C-alpha cells in the first residue's frame, strides 16, 4: 500500500481557484452599506459586519460539480472586533443558502466552532465547539479544510483541530465564502481551492 505522500505525488491537486485579491477577477461581492462593507484594497479582501444582530457572508461558487476531494486554504487577518463574535469559512451551500457549514474562531482569540446549520442557526444539525482553543490574532490565521475519503479535516495554522465524516455536513452546493458575526472586521489575504492529492499545500505565509 502506498503511503499518503507517495500517493499525493502521483495524483497532485489541480488548482480550481487561486486569489491574492489584488483585483476582483473572481467576482467577489463588493458592498458599502450601513450594515456591511466589502472591498478589495491594498490589504486584501476587506470585510466588515456593521450590523447589530445578524451574521453576514461574502461568497462565490467555484466552477466544480462538487466539493469532493477538495482542499480549501485561506489566510486571514483580524482588523477589528466588538465583543466575542466569530469569523471564518463557510462552504457546502447553494444559492438559497438554506443549509451551510462553518469553520470559525472567536475574534478575541479563544474558541473554535464547526457547525452544519440552517441560515438562522435553528436548527443546528452538527456542532463541534472547543472553548479553550487559542490562536494568536496578532499574526495571520491560516485556515484549511480538506475532504478526503469521505472525511473532512480541519486545520488552523497547520494544527489539526477536528475530523468528522462528510455525512454530518451540508453538501447542497459548491458555495465557499467567509462568515462574520456583528462587529467583526477581517482582511482575507489569500485563498486557494484545489482538488485531490497534495499533502503539502502551497505557502500562505
Coordinates of N, CA and C in Angstrom, one line a residue:
X1 N 0.8 -1.2 0.0 CA 0.0 0.0 0.0 C 0.9 1.2 0.0
X2 N 0.6 2.2 -0.9 CA 1.4 3.4 -1.0 C 1.1 4.3 0.2
X3 N 2.1 5.0 0.7 CA 1.8 6.0 1.8 C 1.2 7.2 1.2
X4 N 0.7 8.1 2.0 CA -0.1 9.3 1.5 C 0.8 10.2 0.7
X5 N 2.1 10.3 1.2 CA 3.0 11.3 0.5 C 3.2 10.8 -1.0
X6 N 3.5 9.4 -1.1 CA 3.7 8.9 -2.4 C 2.4 9.0 -3.3
X7 N 1.3 8.7 -2.7 CA 0.0 8.9 -3.5 C -0.2 10.3 -3.9
X8 N 0.1 11.3 -3.1 CA -0.1 12.7 -3.4 C 0.8 13.1 -4.6
X9 N 2.0 12.5 -4.6 CA 2.9 12.9 -5.7 C 2.4 12.3 -7.1
X10 N 1.8 11.1 -7.0 CA 1.3 10.5 -8.2 C 0.0 11.2 -8.7
X11 N -0.7 11.8 -7.7 CA -2.0 12.4 -8.1 C -2.2 13.7 -7.4
X12 N -1.4 14.7 -7.9 CA -1.4 16.0 -7.3 C -2.7 16.8 -7.5
X13 N -2.8 17.9 -6.7 CA -4.0 18.7 -6.8 C -4.0 19.5 -8.1
X14 N -5.2 19.7 -8.6 CA -5.4 20.7 -9.7 C -6.0 22.0 -9.0
X15 N -5.5 23.1 -9.3 CA -6.0 24.4 -8.8 C -7.3 24.7 -9.4
X16 N -8.3 24.9 -8.6 CA -9.6 25.4 -9.1 C -9.7 26.9 -9.1
X17 N -9.2 27.4 -8.0 CA -9.4 28.9 -7.8 C -8.2 29.3 -6.9
X18 N -7.5 30.4 -7.3 CA -6.4 31.0 -6.5 C -6.6 32.5 -6.6
X19 N -6.6 33.1 -5.4 CA -6.9 34.5 -5.4 C -6.0 35.2 -4.3
X20 N -5.3 36.2 -4.7 CA -4.5 37.0 -3.8 C -5.1 38.4 -3.6
X21 N -6.3 38.6 -4.2 CA -7.1 39.8 -4.0 C -6.4 41.1 -4.4
X22 N -5.7 41.1 -5.5 CA -5.1 42.3 -6.0 C -6.1 43.0 -7.0
X23 N -7.1 42.2 -7.4 CA -8.2 42.7 -8.2 C -9.4 41.8 -7.9
X24 N -10.5 42.0 -8.7 CA -11.7 41.2 -8.4 C -12.0 40.3 -9.6
X25 N -11.0 39.6 -10.1 CA -11.1 38.7 -11.2 C -12.1 37.6 -11.0
X26 N -12.3 37.2 -9.7 CA -13.2 36.1 -9.4 C -14.6 36.5 -9.0
X27 N -14.9 37.8 -9.1 CA -16.3 38.3 -8.9 C -16.8 38.2 -7.5
X28 N -16.0 38.6 -6.5 CA -16.5 38.6 -5.1 C -17.4 39.8 -4.9
X29 N -18.3 39.6 -3.9 CA -19.3 40.7 -3.6 C -18.5 41.9 -3.1
X30 N -18.9 43.1 -3.6 CA -18.4 44.4 -3.2 C -19.6 45.1 -2.6
X31 N -19.4 45.8 -1.5 CA -20.6 46.4 -0.8 C -20.1 47.6 0.1
X32 N -20.9 48.6 0.2 CA -20.6 49.7 1.2 C -22.0 50.2 1.7
X33 N -22.5 49.5 2.7 CA -23.8 49.8 3.3 C -23.6 50.1 4.8
X34 N -24.8 50.6 5.3 CA -24.8 50.8 6.8 C -24.5 49.5 7.6
X35 N -24.9 48.4 7.0 CA -24.8 47.1 7.7 C -23.5 46.3 7.4
X36 N -22.8 46.6 6.3 CA -21.6 45.8 5.9 C -20.7 46.6 5.0
X37 N -19.5 46.1 4.9 CA -18.5 46.7 4.0 C -17.7 45.5 3.4
X38 N -17.5 45.5 2.0 CA -16.7 44.6 1.4 C -16.0 45.2 0.2
X39 N -14.7 45.3 0.3 CA -13.9 46.0 -0.8 C -12.6 45.3 -0.9
X40 N -12.0 45.4 -2.1 CA -10.7 44.9 -2.4 C -9.7 46.1 -2.4
X41 N -8.8 46.0 -1.5 CA -7.9 47.1 -1.3 C -6.5 46.6 -1.2
X42 N -5.5 47.4 -0.8 CA -4.1 47.0 -0.7 C -3.9 45.9 0.3
X43 N -4.8 45.9 1.3 CA -4.7 44.9 2.4 C -5.4 43.6 2.1
X44 N -6.0 43.4 0.9 CA -6.7 42.2 0.5 C -8.2 42.5 0.4
X45 N -9.0 41.4 0.6 CA -10.4 41.5 0.6 C -10.9 41.9 2.0
X46 N -11.2 43.1 2.1 CA -11.6 43.7 3.5 C -13.1 43.6 3.7
X47 N -13.4 42.9 4.8 CA -14.8 42.7 5.1 C -15.1 43.2 6.5
X48 N -16.3 43.7 6.6 CA -16.8 44.2 8.0 C -18.3 44.0 8.1
X49 N -18.7 43.4 9.2 CA -20.1 43.3 9.5 C -20.5 44.4 10.5
X50 N -21.2 45.4 10.0 CA -21.6 46.6 10.9 C -23.0 46.4 11.4
X51 N -23.6 45.3 11.1 CA -24.9 45.0 11.6 C -24.9 44.9 13.1
X52 N -26.1 45.0 13.7 CA -26.2 44.9 15.2 C -26.6 43.5 15.7
X53 N -27.2 42.7 14.8 CA -27.7 41.5 15.3 C -27.7 40.3 14.3
X54 N -27.2 40.4 13.1 CA -27.2 39.4 12.1 C -25.8 39.1 11.6
X55 N -25.5 37.8 11.4 CA -24.2 37.4 10.8 C -24.3 37.7 9.3
X56 N -23.2 37.9 8.6 CA -23.1 38.2 7.2 C -22.1 37.3 6.5
X57 N -22.4 37.1 5.2 CA -21.4 36.2 4.5 C -21.1 36.9 3.2
X58 N -19.9 36.5 2.6 CA -19.4 37.0 1.4 C -18.9 35.8 0.6
X59 N -19.5 35.4 -0.5 CA -19.2 34.1 -1.0 C -19.2 34.1 -2.5
X60 N -18.7 33.0 -3.1 CA -18.7 32.7 -4.5 C -19.0 31.2 -4.8
X61 N -19.1 30.8 -6.0 CA -19.4 29.4 -6.4 C -18.4 29.0 -7.4
X62 N -17.3 28.3 -7.0 CA -16.3 27.8 -7.9 C -17.0 26.9 -9.0
X63 N -16.3 26.8 -10.1 CA -16.9 26.0 -11.2 C -16.5 24.5 -11.1
X64 N -17.1 23.9 -10.1 CA -16.9 22.5 -9.9 C -18.2 21.8 -9.6
X65 N -18.3 20.5 -9.9 CA -19.6 19.8 -9.7 C -19.8 19.4 -8.3
X66 N -18.8 19.4 -7.4 CA -19.0 19.1 -6.0 C -17.7 19.5 -5.3
X67 N -17.7 19.4 -4.0 CA -16.6 19.7 -3.2 C -15.9 18.4 -2.7
X68 N -16.1 17.3 -3.4 CA -15.4 16.1 -3.1 C -14.0 16.2 -3.4
X69 N -13.1 15.7 -2.4 CA -11.7 15.7 -2.6 C -11.1 17.1 -2.8
X70 N -11.6 18.1 -2.2 CA -11.1 19.4 -2.3 C -10.2 19.8 -1.1
X71 N -9.4 20.8 -1.3 CA -8.6 21.4 -0.3 C -8.8 22.9 -0.4
X72 N -9.3 23.5 0.7 CA -9.6 24.9 0.8 C -8.7 25.5 1.8
X73 N -8.0 26.5 1.4 CA -7.0 27.2 2.3 C -7.2 28.7 2.1
X74 N -7.0 29.4 3.3 CA -7.1 30.9 3.2 C -6.2 31.4 4.3
X75 N -5.8 32.7 4.1 CA -5.0 33.4 5.1 C -5.8 34.7 5.4
X76 N -6.1 34.8 6.7 CA -7.0 35.9 7.2 C -6.3 36.7 8.3
X77 N -6.5 38.0 8.3 CA -6.0 38.9 9.4 C -7.2 39.5 10.0
X78 N -7.3 39.6 11.4 CA -8.4 40.3 12.0 C -8.1 41.8 12.1
X79 N -9.1 42.6 11.7 CA -8.9 44.1 11.7 C -9.5 44.7 12.9
X80 N -10.7 44.2 13.3 CA -11.4 44.8 14.4 C -12.4 43.9 14.9
X81 N -12.8 44.1 16.2 CA -13.9 43.3 16.7 C -14.5 44.0 17.9
X82 N -15.8 43.8 18.1 CA -16.5 44.4 19.2 C -17.2 43.2 19.9
X83 N -16.6 42.7 21.0 CA -17.2 41.5 21.6 C -16.6 40.2 21.1
X84 N -17.2 39.1 21.5 CA -16.6 37.8 21.2 C -17.1 37.2 19.9
X85 N -17.5 38.0 18.9 CA -18.1 37.4 17.7 C -17.1 36.6 16.9
X86 N -17.5 35.8 16.0 CA -16.7 34.8 15.3 C -16.5 35.2 13.8
X87 N -15.4 34.6 13.2 CA -15.1 34.8 11.8 C -14.6 33.5 11.3
X88 N -14.7 33.3 10.0 CA -14.1 32.1 9.4 C -14.7 31.8 8.0
X89 N -14.6 30.5 7.7 CA -15.0 30.0 6.4 C -16.4 29.3 6.5
X90 N -17.1 29.5 5.3 CA -18.4 28.7 5.1 C -18.3 28.0 3.8
X91 N -19.0 26.8 3.7 CA -18.9 26.0 2.5 C -20.1 25.1 2.4
X92 N -20.3 24.5 1.2 CA -21.3 23.5 1.0 C -22.7 23.9 0.8
X93 N -22.9 25.1 0.4 CA -24.2 25.7 0.3 C -24.6 26.0 -1.2
X94 N -25.9 26.2 -1.5 CA -26.3 26.6 -2.8 C -26.8 28.1 -2.7
X95 N -27.4 28.5 -3.8 CA -27.8 30.0 -3.9 C -28.8 30.3 -2.9
X96 N -29.6 29.4 -2.4 CA -30.7 29.6 -1.4 C -30.1 29.8 0.0
X97 N -28.9 29.3 0.2 CA -28.2 29.4 1.5 C -29.1 28.8 2.6
X98 N -29.8 27.7 2.2 CA -30.8 27.2 3.2 C -30.0 26.4 4.3
X99 N -29.0 25.6 3.9 CA -28.1 24.9 4.9 C -26.7 25.2 4.5
X100 N -25.8 25.3 5.4 CA -24.4 25.5 5.2 C -23.6 25.0 6.4
X101 N -22.3 25.1 6.2 CA -21.3 24.7 7.2 C -20.4 25.9 7.5
X102 N -19.9 25.9 8.7 CA -18.9 27.0 9.0 C -17.8 26.4 9.9
X103 N -16.6 27.0 9.7 CA -15.4 26.7 10.5 C -14.9 28.1 11.0
X104 N -15.1 28.3 12.3 CA -15.0 29.7 12.8 C -14.2 29.8 14.1
X105 N -13.7 31.0 14.4 CA -12.9 31.3 15.6 C -13.4 32.6 16.2
X106 N -13.3 32.6 17.5 CA -13.6 33.9 18.2 C -12.7 35.0 17.8
X107 N -13.2 36.2 17.6 CA -12.4 37.3 17.2 C -11.6 37.8 18.4
X108 N -11.8 37.2 19.6 CA -11.0 37.5 20.8 C -9.9 36.5 20.9
X109 N -9.8 35.5 20.0 CA -8.7 34.6 20.0 C -8.8 33.3 20.8
X110 N -10.0 33.1 21.4 CA -10.2 31.9 22.2 C -11.6 31.3 21.9
X111 N -11.5 30.1 21.3 CA -12.8 29.4 21.0 C -12.8 29.0 19.5
X112 N -13.2 27.8 19.2 CA -13.3 27.3 17.8 C -14.6 26.6 17.7
X113 N -15.3 26.8 16.5 CA -16.6 26.1 16.3 C -16.7 25.6 14.9
X114 N -17.3 24.4 14.7 CA -17.6 23.8 13.4 C -19.0 23.4 13.4
X115 N -19.8 23.9 12.5 CA -21.3 23.7 12.5 C -21.8 23.4 11.1
X116 N -22.9 22.6 11.1 CA -23.8 22.4 10.0 C -25.1 22.9 10.5
X117 N -25.6 23.9 9.8 CA -26.8 24.6 10.3 C -27.7 25.2 9.3
X118 N -28.9 25.6 9.6 CA -29.7 26.4 8.7 C -29.3 27.9 9.0
X119 N -29.6 28.7 8.0 CA -29.0 30.0 8.0 C -29.4 30.9 9.2
X120 N -30.5 30.6 9.8 CA -30.9 31.3 11.1 C -30.4 30.6 12.3
X121 N -29.5 29.6 12.1 CA -28.9 28.8 13.2 C -30.0 28.0 14.0
X122 N -31.1 27.8 13.4 CA -32.2 26.9 14.0 C -32.8 26.1 13.0
X123 N -32.6 24.8 12.9 CA -31.8 24.0 13.9 C -30.3 24.0 13.5
X124 N -29.5 23.4 14.4 CA -28.1 23.1 14.2 C -28.1 21.6 14.0
X125 N -27.5 21.1 12.9 CA -27.5 19.6 12.7 C -26.3 18.9 13.2
X126 N -25.2 19.7 13.3 CA -23.9 19.1 13.8 C -23.1 20.2 14.4
X127 N -22.6 20.0 15.6 CA -21.8 21.1 16.2 C -20.6 20.5 16.9
X128 N -19.4 21.2 16.7 CA -18.2 20.9 17.5 C -17.8 22.3 18.0
X129 N -17.5 22.3 19.3 CA -17.0 23.6 19.9 C -15.9 23.3 20.9
X130 N -14.8 24.0 20.8 CA -13.7 23.9 21.8 C -13.5 25.3 22.4
X131 N -14.0 25.5 23.6 CA -13.9 26.9 24.2 C -12.4 27.3 24.6
X132 N -11.6 26.3 24.6 CA -10.2 26.5 25.1 C -9.2 26.7 24.0
X133 N -9.6 26.4 22.7 CA -8.7 26.6 21.6 C -8.2 28.0 21.5
X134 N -6.9 28.3 21.4 CA -6.4 29.6 21.3 C -5.7 29.9 20.0
X135 N -5.8 31.1 19.5 CA -5.0 31.5 18.3 C -4.5 32.9 18.6
X136 N -3.3 33.2 18.1 CA -2.6 34.5 18.3 C -3.1 35.4 17.1
X137 N -4.0 36.3 17.4 CA -4.6 37.1 16.4 C -3.7 38.3 16.0
X138 N -2.6 38.5 16.7 CA -1.6 39.5 16.2 C -0.9 39.0 15.0
X139 N -1.1 37.8 14.6 CA -0.5 37.2 13.4 C -1.6 36.7 12.4
X140 N -1.3 36.5 11.2 CA -2.3 36.0 10.2 C -2.7 34.6 10.6
X141 N -4.0 34.3 10.4 CA -4.5 33.0 10.7 C -4.7 32.2 9.4
X142 N -4.1 31.0 9.3 CA -4.3 30.1 8.1 C -5.2 29.0 8.4
X143 N -6.3 29.0 7.7 CA -7.4 28.0 7.8 C -7.3 27.0 6.7
X144 N -7.5 25.7 7.0 CA -7.5 24.7 5.9 C -8.6 23.7 6.2
X145 N -9.4 23.4 5.1 CA -10.4 22.4 5.1 C -10.0 21.4 4.0
X146 N -10.0 20.1 4.3 CA -9.7 19.1 3.3 C -10.7 17.9 3.4
X147 N -11.3 17.6 2.2 CA -12.2 16.4 2.2 C -11.4 15.3 1.5
X148 N -11.3 14.2 2.2 CA -10.5 13.0 1.7 C -11.2 11.7 2.2
X149 N -11.5 10.8 1.3 CA -12.1 9.5 1.7 C -13.3 9.7 2.6
X150 N -14.2 10.7 2.2 CA -15.4 10.9 2.9 C -15.3 11.5 4.3
X151 N -14.1 12.0 4.6 CA -13.9 12.7 5.9 C -13.4 14.2 5.6
X152 N -13.9 15.1 6.5 CA -13.4 16.4 6.5 C -12.4 16.6 7.6
X153 N -11.2 17.2 7.2 CA -10.1 17.5 8.1 C -10.0 19.0 8.3
X154 N -10.0 19.5 9.5 CA -10.0 20.9 9.8 C -8.6 21.3 10.5
X155 N -7.9 22.3 9.9 CA -6.7 22.7 10.5 C -6.6 24.2 10.6
X156 N -5.9 24.7 11.6 CA -5.6 26.1 11.7 C -4.1 26.3 12.0
X157 N -3.5 27.1 11.2 CA -2.0 27.3 11.4 C -1.3 25.9 11.4
X158 N -1.8 25.0 10.5 CA -1.2 23.7 10.3 C -1.5 22.7 11.4
X159 N -2.2 23.1 12.4 CA -2.6 22.3 13.6 C -4.0 21.6 13.3
X160 N -4.0 20.3 13.4 CA -5.3 19.6 13.2 C -6.2 19.9 14.4
X161 N -7.5 20.3 14.1 CA -8.4 20.7 15.1 C -9.5 19.7 15.2
X162 N -10.0 19.1 14.1 CA -11.1 18.2 14.2 C -11.2 17.4 12.9
X163 N -11.8 16.2 13.0 CA -12.1 15.3 11.9 C -13.5 14.8 12.0
X164 N -14.3 14.8 11.0 CA -15.6 14.3 11.0 C -16.0 13.8 9.6
X165 N -16.9 12.8 9.6 CA -17.4 12.2 8.4 C -18.3 13.2 7.6
X166 N -18.2 13.1 6.3 CA -18.9 14.1 5.5 C -20.4 14.0 5.6
X167 N -21.0 12.9 6.2 CA -22.4 12.7 6.4 C -22.9 13.8 7.3
X168 N -22.1 14.4 8.2 CA -22.5 15.3 9.2 C -22.6 16.8 8.6
X169 N -22.2 17.0 7.3 CA -22.2 18.3 6.8 C -23.1 18.5 5.6
X170 N -23.4 19.8 5.4 CA -24.2 20.2 4.2 C -23.4 20.0 2.9
X171 N -24.1 19.5 1.9 CA -23.5 19.4 0.6 C -24.4 19.7 -0.5
X172 N -25.2 20.8 -0.3 CA -26.3 21.2 -1.2 C -25.7 21.9 -2.4
X173 N -24.5 22.4 -2.3 CA -23.9 23.2 -3.4 C -22.4 23.3 -3.2
X174 N -21.8 24.1 -4.1 CA -20.4 24.3 -4.1 C -20.0 25.7 -3.6
X175 N -20.9 26.4 -2.9 CA -20.6 27.7 -2.4 C -19.4 27.7 -1.3
X176 N -18.5 28.7 -1.4 CA -17.4 28.9 -0.5 C -17.4 30.4 -0.2
X177 N -17.1 30.7 1.1 CA -17.1 32.1 1.4 C -16.6 32.3 2.8
X178 N -16.9 33.5 3.3 CA -16.4 34.0 4.6 C -17.6 34.4 5.5
X179 N -17.5 34.1 6.8 CA -18.5 34.3 7.8 C -18.1 35.4 8.8
X180 N -19.0 36.3 9.1 CA -18.6 37.4 10.1 C -19.8 37.6 11.0
X181 N -19.5 37.6 12.3 CA -20.5 38.0 13.3 C -20.6 39.5 13.4
X182 N -21.6 40.1 14.0 CA -21.7 41.5 14.1 C -20.4 42.1 14.8
X183 N -20.0 43.2 14.3 CA -18.8 43.9 15.0 C -17.5 43.4 14.6
X184 N -17.4 42.4 13.7 CA -16.1 41.9 13.3 C -15.7 42.4 11.9
X185 N -14.4 42.7 11.8 CA -13.8 43.1 10.5 C -12.6 42.3 10.2
X186 N -12.4 41.8 9.0 CA -11.2 41.0 8.7 C -10.7 41.4 7.3
X187 N -9.4 41.0 7.0 CA -8.8 41.1 5.7 C -8.4 39.7 5.2
X188 N -9.0 39.3 4.1 CA -8.6 38.0 3.5 C -7.4 38.3 2.6
X189 N -6.3 37.7 2.9 CA -5.1 37.9 2.1 C -4.9 37.0 0.9
X190 N -5.3 35.7 1.1 CA -5.1 34.7 0.1 C -6.2 33.6 0.2
X191 N -6.6 33.1 -0.9 CA -7.5 31.9 -0.9 C -7.1 31.0 -2.0
X192 N -7.0 29.7 -1.7 CA -6.8 28.7 -2.8 C -7.8 27.5 -2.6
X193 N -8.4 27.1 -3.7 CA -9.3 25.9 -3.7 C -8.7 25.0 -4.8
X194 N -8.4 23.8 -4.4 CA -7.8 22.8 -5.3 C -8.4 21.4 -5.0
X195 N -8.2 20.5 -5.9 CA -8.8 19.2 -5.8 C -7.8 18.1 -5.9
X196 N -7.9 17.2 -4.9 CA -7.3 15.9 -4.9 C -5.7 15.9 -4.8
X197 N -5.2 15.3 -3.7 CA -3.9 14.8 -3.7 C -2.8 15.4 -2.9
X198 N -2.5 16.7 -3.0 CA -1.4 17.3 -2.4 C -1.5 17.2 -0.9
X199 N -0.5 16.6 -0.2 CA -0.5 16.7 1.2 C 0.2 17.9 1.7
X200 N 1.1 18.5 0.9 CA 1.8 19.7 1.2 C 1.2 20.8 0.4
X201 N 0.5 21.8 1.1 CA -0.2 22.8 0.4 C 0.8 23.9 0.0
X202 N 0.3 24.8 -0.8 CA 1.1 26.0 -1.2 C 1.3 26.9 0.0
X203 N 2.3 27.8 0.0 CA 2.6 28.6 1.1 C 1.7 29.8 1.2
X204 N 1.1 30.0 2.4 CA 0.2 31.1 2.6 C 0.9 32.1 3.5
X205 N 2.2 31.9 3.8 CA 2.9 32.8 4.8 C 3.3 34.0 4.0

